[in-house]
Coordinates of C-alpha atoms in Angstrom, one line a residue:
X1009 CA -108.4 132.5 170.8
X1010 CA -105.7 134.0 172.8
X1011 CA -102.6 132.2 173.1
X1012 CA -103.1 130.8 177.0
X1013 CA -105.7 128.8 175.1
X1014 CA -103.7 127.3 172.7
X1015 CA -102.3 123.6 173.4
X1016 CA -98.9 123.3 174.6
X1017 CA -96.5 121.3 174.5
X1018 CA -94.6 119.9 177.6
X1019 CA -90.7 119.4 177.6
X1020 CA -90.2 116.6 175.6
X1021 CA -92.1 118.5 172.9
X1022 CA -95.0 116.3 172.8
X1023 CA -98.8 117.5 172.9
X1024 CA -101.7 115.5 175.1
X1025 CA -103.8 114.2 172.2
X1026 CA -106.6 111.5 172.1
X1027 CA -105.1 109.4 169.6
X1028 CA -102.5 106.8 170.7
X1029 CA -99.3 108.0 170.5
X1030 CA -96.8 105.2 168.6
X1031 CA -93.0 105.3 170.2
X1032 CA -89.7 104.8 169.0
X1033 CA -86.5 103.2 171.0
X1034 CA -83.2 103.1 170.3
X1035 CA -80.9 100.7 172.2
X1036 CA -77.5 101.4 171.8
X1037 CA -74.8 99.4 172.9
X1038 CA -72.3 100.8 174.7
X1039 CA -70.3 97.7 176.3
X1040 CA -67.0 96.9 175.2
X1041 CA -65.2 96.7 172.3
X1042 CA -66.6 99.7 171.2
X1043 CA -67.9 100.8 168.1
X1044 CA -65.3 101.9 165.5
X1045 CA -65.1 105.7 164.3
X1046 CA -67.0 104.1 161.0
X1047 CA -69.2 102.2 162.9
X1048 CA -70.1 105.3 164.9
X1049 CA -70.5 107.7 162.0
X1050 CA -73.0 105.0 160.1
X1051 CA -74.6 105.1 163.4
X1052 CA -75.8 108.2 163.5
X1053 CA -76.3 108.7 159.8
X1054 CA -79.0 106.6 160.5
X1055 CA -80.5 108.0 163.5
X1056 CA -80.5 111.2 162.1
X1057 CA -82.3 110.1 159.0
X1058 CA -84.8 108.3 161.0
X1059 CA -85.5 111.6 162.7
X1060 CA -85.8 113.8 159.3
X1061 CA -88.0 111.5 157.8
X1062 CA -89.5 108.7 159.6
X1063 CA -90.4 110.0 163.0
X1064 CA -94.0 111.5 163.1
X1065 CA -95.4 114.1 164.7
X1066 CA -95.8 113.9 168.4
X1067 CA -94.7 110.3 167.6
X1068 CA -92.1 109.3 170.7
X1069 CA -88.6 108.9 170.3
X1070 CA -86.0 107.7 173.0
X1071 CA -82.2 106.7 173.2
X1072 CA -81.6 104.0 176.0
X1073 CA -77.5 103.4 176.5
X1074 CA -76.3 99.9 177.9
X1075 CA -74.4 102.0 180.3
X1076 CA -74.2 100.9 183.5
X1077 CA -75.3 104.5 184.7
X1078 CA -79.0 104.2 182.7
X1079 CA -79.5 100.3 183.0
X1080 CA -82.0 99.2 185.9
X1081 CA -85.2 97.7 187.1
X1082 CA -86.3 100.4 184.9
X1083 CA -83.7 101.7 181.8
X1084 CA -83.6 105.6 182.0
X1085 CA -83.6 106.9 178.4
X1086 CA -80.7 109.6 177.7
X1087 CA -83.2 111.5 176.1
X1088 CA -87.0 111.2 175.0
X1089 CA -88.7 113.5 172.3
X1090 CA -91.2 113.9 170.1
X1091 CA -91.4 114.5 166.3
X1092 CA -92.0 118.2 165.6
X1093 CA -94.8 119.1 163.1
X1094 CA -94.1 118.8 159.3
X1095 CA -97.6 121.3 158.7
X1096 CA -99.8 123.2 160.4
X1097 CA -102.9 121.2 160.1
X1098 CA -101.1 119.2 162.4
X1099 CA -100.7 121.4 164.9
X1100 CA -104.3 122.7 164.8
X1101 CA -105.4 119.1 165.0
X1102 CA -103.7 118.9 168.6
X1103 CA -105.4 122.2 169.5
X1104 CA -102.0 124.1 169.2
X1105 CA -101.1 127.5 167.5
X1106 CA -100.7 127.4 163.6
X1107 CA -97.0 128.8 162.5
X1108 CA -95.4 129.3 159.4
X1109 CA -93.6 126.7 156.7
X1110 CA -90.8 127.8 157.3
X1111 CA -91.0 128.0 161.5
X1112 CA -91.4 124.0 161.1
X1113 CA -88.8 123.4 159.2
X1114 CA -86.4 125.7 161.1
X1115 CA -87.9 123.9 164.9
X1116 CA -87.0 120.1 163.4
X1117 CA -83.5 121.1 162.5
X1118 CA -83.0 123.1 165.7
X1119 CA -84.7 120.5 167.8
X1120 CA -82.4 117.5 166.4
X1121 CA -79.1 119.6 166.5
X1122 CA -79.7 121.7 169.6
X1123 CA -81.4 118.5 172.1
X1124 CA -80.7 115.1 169.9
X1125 CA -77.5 115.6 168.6
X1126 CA -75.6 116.0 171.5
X1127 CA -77.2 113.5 173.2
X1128 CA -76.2 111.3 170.3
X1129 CA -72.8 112.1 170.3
X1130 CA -72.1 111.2 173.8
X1131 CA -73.6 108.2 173.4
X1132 CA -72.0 107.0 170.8
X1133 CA -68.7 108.1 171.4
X1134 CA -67.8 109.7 168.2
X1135 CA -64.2 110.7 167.7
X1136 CA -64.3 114.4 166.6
X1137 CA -61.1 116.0 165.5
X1138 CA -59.5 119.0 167.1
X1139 CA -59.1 121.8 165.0
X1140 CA -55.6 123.8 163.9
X1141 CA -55.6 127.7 164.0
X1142 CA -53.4 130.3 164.9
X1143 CA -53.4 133.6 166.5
X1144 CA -52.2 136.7 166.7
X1145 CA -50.2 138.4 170.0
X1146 CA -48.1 141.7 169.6
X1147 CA -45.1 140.2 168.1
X1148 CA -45.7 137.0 167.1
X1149 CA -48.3 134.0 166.2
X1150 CA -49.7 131.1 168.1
X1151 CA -50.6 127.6 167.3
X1152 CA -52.8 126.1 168.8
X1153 CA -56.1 123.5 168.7
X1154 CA -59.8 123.6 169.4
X1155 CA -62.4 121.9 170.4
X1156 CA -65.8 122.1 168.0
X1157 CA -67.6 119.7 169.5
X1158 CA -70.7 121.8 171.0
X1159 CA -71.8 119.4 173.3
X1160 CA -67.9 119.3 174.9
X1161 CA -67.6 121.2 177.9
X1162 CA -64.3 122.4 176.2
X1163 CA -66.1 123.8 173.1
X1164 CA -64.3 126.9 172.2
X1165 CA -61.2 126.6 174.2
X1166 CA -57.8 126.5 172.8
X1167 CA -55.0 124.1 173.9
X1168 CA -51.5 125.5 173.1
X1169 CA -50.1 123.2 170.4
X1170 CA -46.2 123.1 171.5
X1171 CA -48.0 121.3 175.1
X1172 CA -50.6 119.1 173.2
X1173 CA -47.6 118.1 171.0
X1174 CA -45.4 117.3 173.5
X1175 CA -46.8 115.0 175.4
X1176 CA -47.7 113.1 172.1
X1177 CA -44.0 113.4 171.6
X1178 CA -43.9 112.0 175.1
X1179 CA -46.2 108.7 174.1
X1180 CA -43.6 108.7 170.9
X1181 CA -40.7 108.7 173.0
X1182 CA -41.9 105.7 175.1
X1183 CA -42.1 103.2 172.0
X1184 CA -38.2 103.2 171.4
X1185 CA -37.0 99.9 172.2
X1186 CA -33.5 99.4 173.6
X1187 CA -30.2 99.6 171.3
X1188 CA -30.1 95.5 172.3
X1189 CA -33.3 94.9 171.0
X1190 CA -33.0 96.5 168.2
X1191 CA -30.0 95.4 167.3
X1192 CA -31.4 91.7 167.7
X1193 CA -34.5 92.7 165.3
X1194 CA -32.6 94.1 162.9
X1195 CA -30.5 91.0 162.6
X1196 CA -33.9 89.3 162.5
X1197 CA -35.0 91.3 159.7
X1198 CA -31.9 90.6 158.0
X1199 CA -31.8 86.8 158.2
X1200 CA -35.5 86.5 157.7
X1201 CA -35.0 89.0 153.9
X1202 CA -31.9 86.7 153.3
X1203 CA -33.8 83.6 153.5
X1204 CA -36.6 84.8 152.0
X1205 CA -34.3 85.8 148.7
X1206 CA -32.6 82.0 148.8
X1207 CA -36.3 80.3 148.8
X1208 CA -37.1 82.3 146.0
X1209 CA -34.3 81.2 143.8
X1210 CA -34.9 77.7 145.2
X1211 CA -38.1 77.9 143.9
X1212 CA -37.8 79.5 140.8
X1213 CA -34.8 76.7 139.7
X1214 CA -37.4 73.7 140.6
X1215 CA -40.4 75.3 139.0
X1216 CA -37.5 75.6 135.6
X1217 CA -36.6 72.1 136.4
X1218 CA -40.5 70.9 136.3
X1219 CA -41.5 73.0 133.5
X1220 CA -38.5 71.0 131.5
X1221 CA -39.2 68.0 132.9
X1222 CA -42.8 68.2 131.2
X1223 CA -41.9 69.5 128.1
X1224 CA -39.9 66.2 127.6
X1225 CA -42.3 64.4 128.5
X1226 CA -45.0 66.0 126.2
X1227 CA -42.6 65.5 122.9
X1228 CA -42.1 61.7 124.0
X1229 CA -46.1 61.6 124.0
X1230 CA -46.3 63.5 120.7
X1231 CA -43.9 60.8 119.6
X1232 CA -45.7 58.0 120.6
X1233 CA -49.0 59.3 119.0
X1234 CA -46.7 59.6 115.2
X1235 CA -46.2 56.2 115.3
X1236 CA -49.6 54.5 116.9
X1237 CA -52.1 53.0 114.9
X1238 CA -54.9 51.8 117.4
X1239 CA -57.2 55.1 117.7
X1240 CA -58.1 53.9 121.3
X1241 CA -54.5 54.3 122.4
X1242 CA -54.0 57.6 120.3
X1243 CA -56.8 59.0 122.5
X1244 CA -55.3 57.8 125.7
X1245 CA -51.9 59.7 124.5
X1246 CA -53.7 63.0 123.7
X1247 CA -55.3 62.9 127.5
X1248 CA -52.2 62.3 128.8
X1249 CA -50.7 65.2 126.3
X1250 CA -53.4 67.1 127.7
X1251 CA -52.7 66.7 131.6
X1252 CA -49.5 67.4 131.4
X1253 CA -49.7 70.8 129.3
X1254 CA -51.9 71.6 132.4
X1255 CA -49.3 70.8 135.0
X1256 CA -47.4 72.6 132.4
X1257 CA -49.6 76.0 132.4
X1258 CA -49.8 75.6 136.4
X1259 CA -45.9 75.4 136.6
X1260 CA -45.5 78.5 134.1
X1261 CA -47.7 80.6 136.5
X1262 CA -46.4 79.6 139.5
X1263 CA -43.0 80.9 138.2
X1264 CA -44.1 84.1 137.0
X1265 CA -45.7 84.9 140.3
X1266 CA -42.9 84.0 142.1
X1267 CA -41.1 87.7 142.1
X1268 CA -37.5 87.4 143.8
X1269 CA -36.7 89.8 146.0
X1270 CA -34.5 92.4 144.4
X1271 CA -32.3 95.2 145.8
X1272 CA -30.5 94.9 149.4
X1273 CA -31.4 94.7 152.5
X1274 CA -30.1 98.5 153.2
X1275 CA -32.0 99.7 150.4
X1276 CA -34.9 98.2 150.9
X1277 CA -35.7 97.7 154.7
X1278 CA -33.1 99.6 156.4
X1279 CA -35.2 103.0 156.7
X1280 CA -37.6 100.9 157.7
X1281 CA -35.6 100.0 160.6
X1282 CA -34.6 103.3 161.2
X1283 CA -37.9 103.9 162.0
X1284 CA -38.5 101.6 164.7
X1285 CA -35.6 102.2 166.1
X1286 CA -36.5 106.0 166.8
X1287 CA -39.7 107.3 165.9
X1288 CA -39.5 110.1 168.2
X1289 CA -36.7 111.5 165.5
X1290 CA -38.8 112.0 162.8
X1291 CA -41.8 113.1 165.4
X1292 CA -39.4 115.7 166.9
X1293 CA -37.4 117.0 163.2
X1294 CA -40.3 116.3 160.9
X1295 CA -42.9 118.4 158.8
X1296 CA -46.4 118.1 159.5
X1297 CA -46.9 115.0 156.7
X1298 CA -44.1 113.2 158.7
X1299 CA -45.8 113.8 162.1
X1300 CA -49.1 112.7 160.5
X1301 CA -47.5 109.8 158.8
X1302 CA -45.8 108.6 162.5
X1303 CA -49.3 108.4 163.4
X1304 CA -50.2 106.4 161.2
X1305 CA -47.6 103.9 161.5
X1306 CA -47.1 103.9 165.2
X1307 CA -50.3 103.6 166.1
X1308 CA -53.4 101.5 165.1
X1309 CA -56.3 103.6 167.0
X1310 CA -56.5 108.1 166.8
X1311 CA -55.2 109.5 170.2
X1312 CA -57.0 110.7 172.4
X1313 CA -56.6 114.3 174.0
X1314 CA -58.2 115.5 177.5
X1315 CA -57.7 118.8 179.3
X1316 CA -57.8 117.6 182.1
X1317 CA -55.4 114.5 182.1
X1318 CA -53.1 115.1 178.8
X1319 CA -52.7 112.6 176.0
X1320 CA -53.6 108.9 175.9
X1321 CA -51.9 106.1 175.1
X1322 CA -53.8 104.9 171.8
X1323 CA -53.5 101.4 170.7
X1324 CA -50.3 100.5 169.7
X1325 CA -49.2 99.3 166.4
X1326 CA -47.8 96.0 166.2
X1327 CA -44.2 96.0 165.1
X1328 CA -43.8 98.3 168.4
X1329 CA -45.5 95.5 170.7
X1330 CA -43.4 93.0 169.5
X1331 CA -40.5 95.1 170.2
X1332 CA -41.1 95.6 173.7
X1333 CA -41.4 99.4 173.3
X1334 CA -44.0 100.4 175.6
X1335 CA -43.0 100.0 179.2
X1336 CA -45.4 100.8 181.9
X1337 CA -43.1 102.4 184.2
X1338 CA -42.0 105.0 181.9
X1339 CA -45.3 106.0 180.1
X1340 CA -48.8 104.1 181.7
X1341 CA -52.0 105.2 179.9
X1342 CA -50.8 108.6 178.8
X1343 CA -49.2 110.2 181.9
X1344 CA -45.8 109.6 182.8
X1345 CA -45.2 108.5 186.4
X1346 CA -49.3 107.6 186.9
X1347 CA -51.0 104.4 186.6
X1348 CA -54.0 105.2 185.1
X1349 CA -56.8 103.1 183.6
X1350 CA -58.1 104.3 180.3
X1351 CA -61.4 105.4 180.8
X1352 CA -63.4 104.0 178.1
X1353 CA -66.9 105.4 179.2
X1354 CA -68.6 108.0 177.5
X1355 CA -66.7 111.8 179.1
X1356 CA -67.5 114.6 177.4
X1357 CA -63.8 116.2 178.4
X1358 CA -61.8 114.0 175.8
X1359 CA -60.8 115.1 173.1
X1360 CA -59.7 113.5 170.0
X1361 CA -56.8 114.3 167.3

């Protein structure tokens, strides 16, 4: 047979065949909240395991977003495929060309990382990290980051890391709260450690107190059993012996749990407050850890980075919100001077740290 004669298959891979071909749907919700980073990651652990081994040959499978762009009279999928062929009896059964072992093996992973995977991670939303590199000019080297996301329409290009940086350092800047307010929470902190150090030594004296209490109690029990007679009441003292060791036991605990707070306020909480009071110091003269560990702390969520429209305001941690940090007229969704609403739908041009 020449190879016009040969059975081929059409653009979603699959072959015309007289046996009923089974299909596969995946619904992915895409409404808000959105799926976390682990969520997201679990998420397509699955789907590509469902691929590699339970989707059959020339068996359909589609992905079918809630987005508001594929949902309809009649939901468009983001993609529809067919399984590639693990043999080729398989393809000779459909009337197509036989190829090698290997061929097969090489088309599924191509198909899923070339056509599926993409597709997979725009619709899922997964948070891939920029990566860190430098290079080299005439005099001197460059930092900067890239995007390895293959399905990004920034794949491959660099953004200079003193700009990305910078406005992060901007987002920083904007959680300061003012000298007043901090000088009110710090006096909060303050008062709030203070008290928390008397309750403790309240505590501790009445738990002594108790515990003593007991113990006297227990001896004038032991007492009374020395010198009883009637075995009825000698029982009825040794319960009694006995519920009160418990309260005992329950009193002893209590006290060794309760740990008093040691050491001063400045010692102990005063960096702390430091911190709150100017993040943006230890963002702008820090190390790398530091800057990572800012992160961290200031913020609950990853930022997010786009080309296009600069850094994003991630979700802010909680001692900042309380504070009052984040003013919308000095830093609104990520650009200074702009109100801007995040744009939570599915854009291949963000980036994420």
């Amino acid at each position: 047979m020449t190879d016009a004669q040969y059975a081929k298959a059409d653009q979603m891979g699959c072959y015309s065949s007289d046996q009923a071909q089974s299909k596969n749907v995946v619904w992915v919700d895409s409404s808000d909240p959105r799926w976390t980073a682990a969520q997201q990651r679990d998420l397509l652990n699955v789907l590509e395991d469902a691929y590699h081994n339970d989707l059959a040959f020339n068996a359909k499978f589609s992905v079918i977003s809630t987005d508001p762009a594929n949902i309809g009279s009649v939901p468009e999928p983001a993609i529809e495929l067919c399984g590639t062929a693990e043999t080729s009896a398989e393809l000779e059964a459909v009337g197509a060309k036989a190829v090698t072992q290997a061929y097969l093996d090489h088309e599924r992973v191509r198909v899923f990382d070339e056509r599926l995977l993409p597709v997979l991670e725009e619709v899922l939303a997964l948070d891939t990290p920029l990566r860190s590199s430098w290079s080299t000019g005439l005099t001197k080297r460059y930092p900067y980051y890239l995007c390895q996301t293959k399905s990004c329409e920034a794949y491959g290009k660099s953004i200079p890391r003193d700009k990305l940086e910078g406005e992060i350092g901007g987002i920083i800047k904007a959680l300061e709260p003012t000298k007043a307010l901090m000088t009110l929470a710090t006096a909060m902190f303050r008062h709030a450690w203070d008290t928390r150090r008397t309750q403790a030594k309240d505590i501790k004296r009445a738990a002594t107190r108790e515990i003593g209490r007991l113990e006297k109690e227990i001896e004038a029990m032991l007492d009374r059993i020395m010198v009883a007679s009637n075995t009825a009441i000698i029982h009825r003292y040794e319960d009694k012996v006995e519920t009160l060791e418990r309260q005992k036991a329950v009193m002893v605990e209590k006290l060794a749990n309760q740990a008093e707070t040691k050491g001063a306020f400045e010692e102990k909480l005063e960096l702390a407050c430091q911190f709150l009071a100017s993040p943006w110091k230890i963002w702008g003269n820090g190390s790398t850890p530091a800057r990572r560990l800012v992160l961290k702390l200031a913020f609950t969520t990853p930022i997010k980075y786009s080309r296009k429209e600069g850094a994003r305001t991630p979700e802010i941690a909680l001692p900042f919100k309380a504070l009052g940090g984040v003013s919308t007229d000095r830093f609104c969704c990520g650009a200074a001077g702009e109100n801007r609403t995040l744009d939570l739908s599915l854009t291949k041009g963000v980036l994420y740290l």
